[in-house]
Amino acid sequence: MTPVHFAFSSAFTLGLTGLAFHRTHLLSALLCLEGMMLSLFIALSLWTVQLNATSFCTAPMLLLAFSACEASAGLALLVATARTHGTDHLQSLNLLQC
């Protein structure tokens, strides 16, 4: 495993462990998701460059577009949660009350 591959796989793993274990605020969960998507985007971009595959050149841009849509939906949920509940703590959210 090259150092570049190790860096991106460790960035993805750190984002995943942050998402799994540090779930106090909704904003921190969204930042962990964005870190995971950024590491996937860079890894997919480097993969297409290394393989010289022209058929996969649109895949990183498509992933980036979906990542932007995910980020906007997450921020909209964050704003809606902060307005209705007054906080972004995940402990205060209860799906049975909605």
PDB file of C-alpha atoms in Angstrom, residues 20-64:
ATOM      1  CA  ALA A  20     -19.713   6.172  14.973  1.00  0.00           C
ATOM      2  CA  PHE A  21     -18.320   7.289  18.326  1.00  0.00           C
ATOM      3  CA  HIS A  22     -18.670  11.087  18.509  1.00  0.00           C
ATOM      4  CA  ARG A  23     -22.392  11.613  18.124  1.00  0.00           C
ATOM      5  CA  THR A  24     -23.150  14.536  20.379  1.00  0.00           C
ATOM      6  CA  HIS A  25     -23.921  17.256  17.832  1.00  0.00           C
ATOM      7  CA  LEU A  26     -25.539  17.001  14.434  1.00  0.00           C
ATOM      8  CA  LEU A  27     -22.935  19.370  13.008  1.00  0.00           C
ATOM      9  CA  SER A  28     -20.059  17.068  14.021  1.00  0.00           C
ATOM     10  CA  ALA A  29     -21.817  14.135  12.353  1.00  0.00           C
ATOM     11  CA  LEU A  30     -22.236  16.171   9.175  1.00  0.00           C
ATOM     12  CA  LEU A  31     -18.559  17.174   9.239  1.00  0.00           C
ATOM     13  CA  CYS A  32     -17.532  13.532   9.576  1.00  0.00           C
ATOM     14  CA  LEU A  33     -19.705  12.644   6.595  1.00  0.00           C
ATOM     15  CA  GLU A  34     -18.144  15.439   4.560  1.00  0.00           C
ATOM     16  CA  GLY A  35     -14.657  14.265   5.473  1.00  0.00           C
ATOM     17  CA  MET A  36     -15.542  10.768   4.320  1.00  0.00           C
ATOM     18  CA  MET A  37     -16.947  12.055   1.052  1.00  0.00           C
ATOM     19  CA  LEU A  38     -13.887  14.245   0.450  1.00  0.00           C
ATOM     20  CA  SER A  39     -11.524  11.317   0.967  1.00  0.00           C
ATOM     21  CA  LEU A  40     -13.646   9.191  -1.390  1.00  0.00           C
ATOM     22  CA  PHE A  41     -13.593  11.958  -4.007  1.00  0.00           C
ATOM     23  CA  ILE A  42      -9.822  12.363  -3.888  1.00  0.00           C
ATOM     24  CA  ALA A  43      -9.255   8.601  -3.901  1.00  0.00           C
ATOM     25  CA  LEU A  44     -11.587   8.136  -6.877  1.00  0.00           C
ATOM     26  CA  SER A  45      -9.908  11.006  -8.723  1.00  0.00           C
ATOM     27  CA  LEU A  46      -6.453   9.555  -8.155  1.00  0.00           C
ATOM     28  CA  TRP A  47      -7.691   6.116  -9.176  1.00  0.00           C
ATOM     29  CA  THR A  48      -8.936   7.384 -12.540  1.00  0.00           C
ATOM     30  CA  VAL A  49      -5.690   9.292 -13.135  1.00  0.00           C
ATOM     31  CA  GLN A  50      -3.506   6.300 -12.243  1.00  0.00           C
ATOM     32  CA  LEU A  51      -5.450   3.899 -14.435  1.00  0.00           C
ATOM     33  CA  ASN A  52      -5.659   6.379 -17.308  1.00  0.00           C
ATOM     34  CA  ALA A  53      -9.298   5.368 -17.711  1.00  0.00           C
ATOM     35  CA  THR A  54     -11.226   7.957 -19.678  1.00  0.00           C
ATOM     36  CA  SER A  55     -14.519   6.154 -19.154  1.00  0.00           C
ATOM     37  CA  PHE A  56     -14.384   6.836 -15.390  1.00  0.00           C
ATOM     38  CA  CYS A  57     -13.557  10.540 -15.634  1.00  0.00           C
ATOM     39  CA  THR A  58     -17.124  11.580 -14.828  1.00  0.00           C
ATOM     40  CA  ALA A  59     -17.371   9.416 -11.703  1.00  0.00           C
ATOM     41  CA  PRO A  60     -15.513  11.836  -9.374  1.00  0.00           C
ATOM     42  CA  MET A  61     -17.615  14.760 -10.564  1.00  0.00           C
ATOM     43  CA  LEU A  62     -20.797  12.759 -10.057  1.00  0.00           C
ATOM     44  CA  LEU A  63     -19.663  11.830  -6.540  1.00  0.00           C
ATOM     45  CA  LEU A  64     -18.893  15.490  -5.847  1.00  0.00           C
TER      46      LEU A  64
END
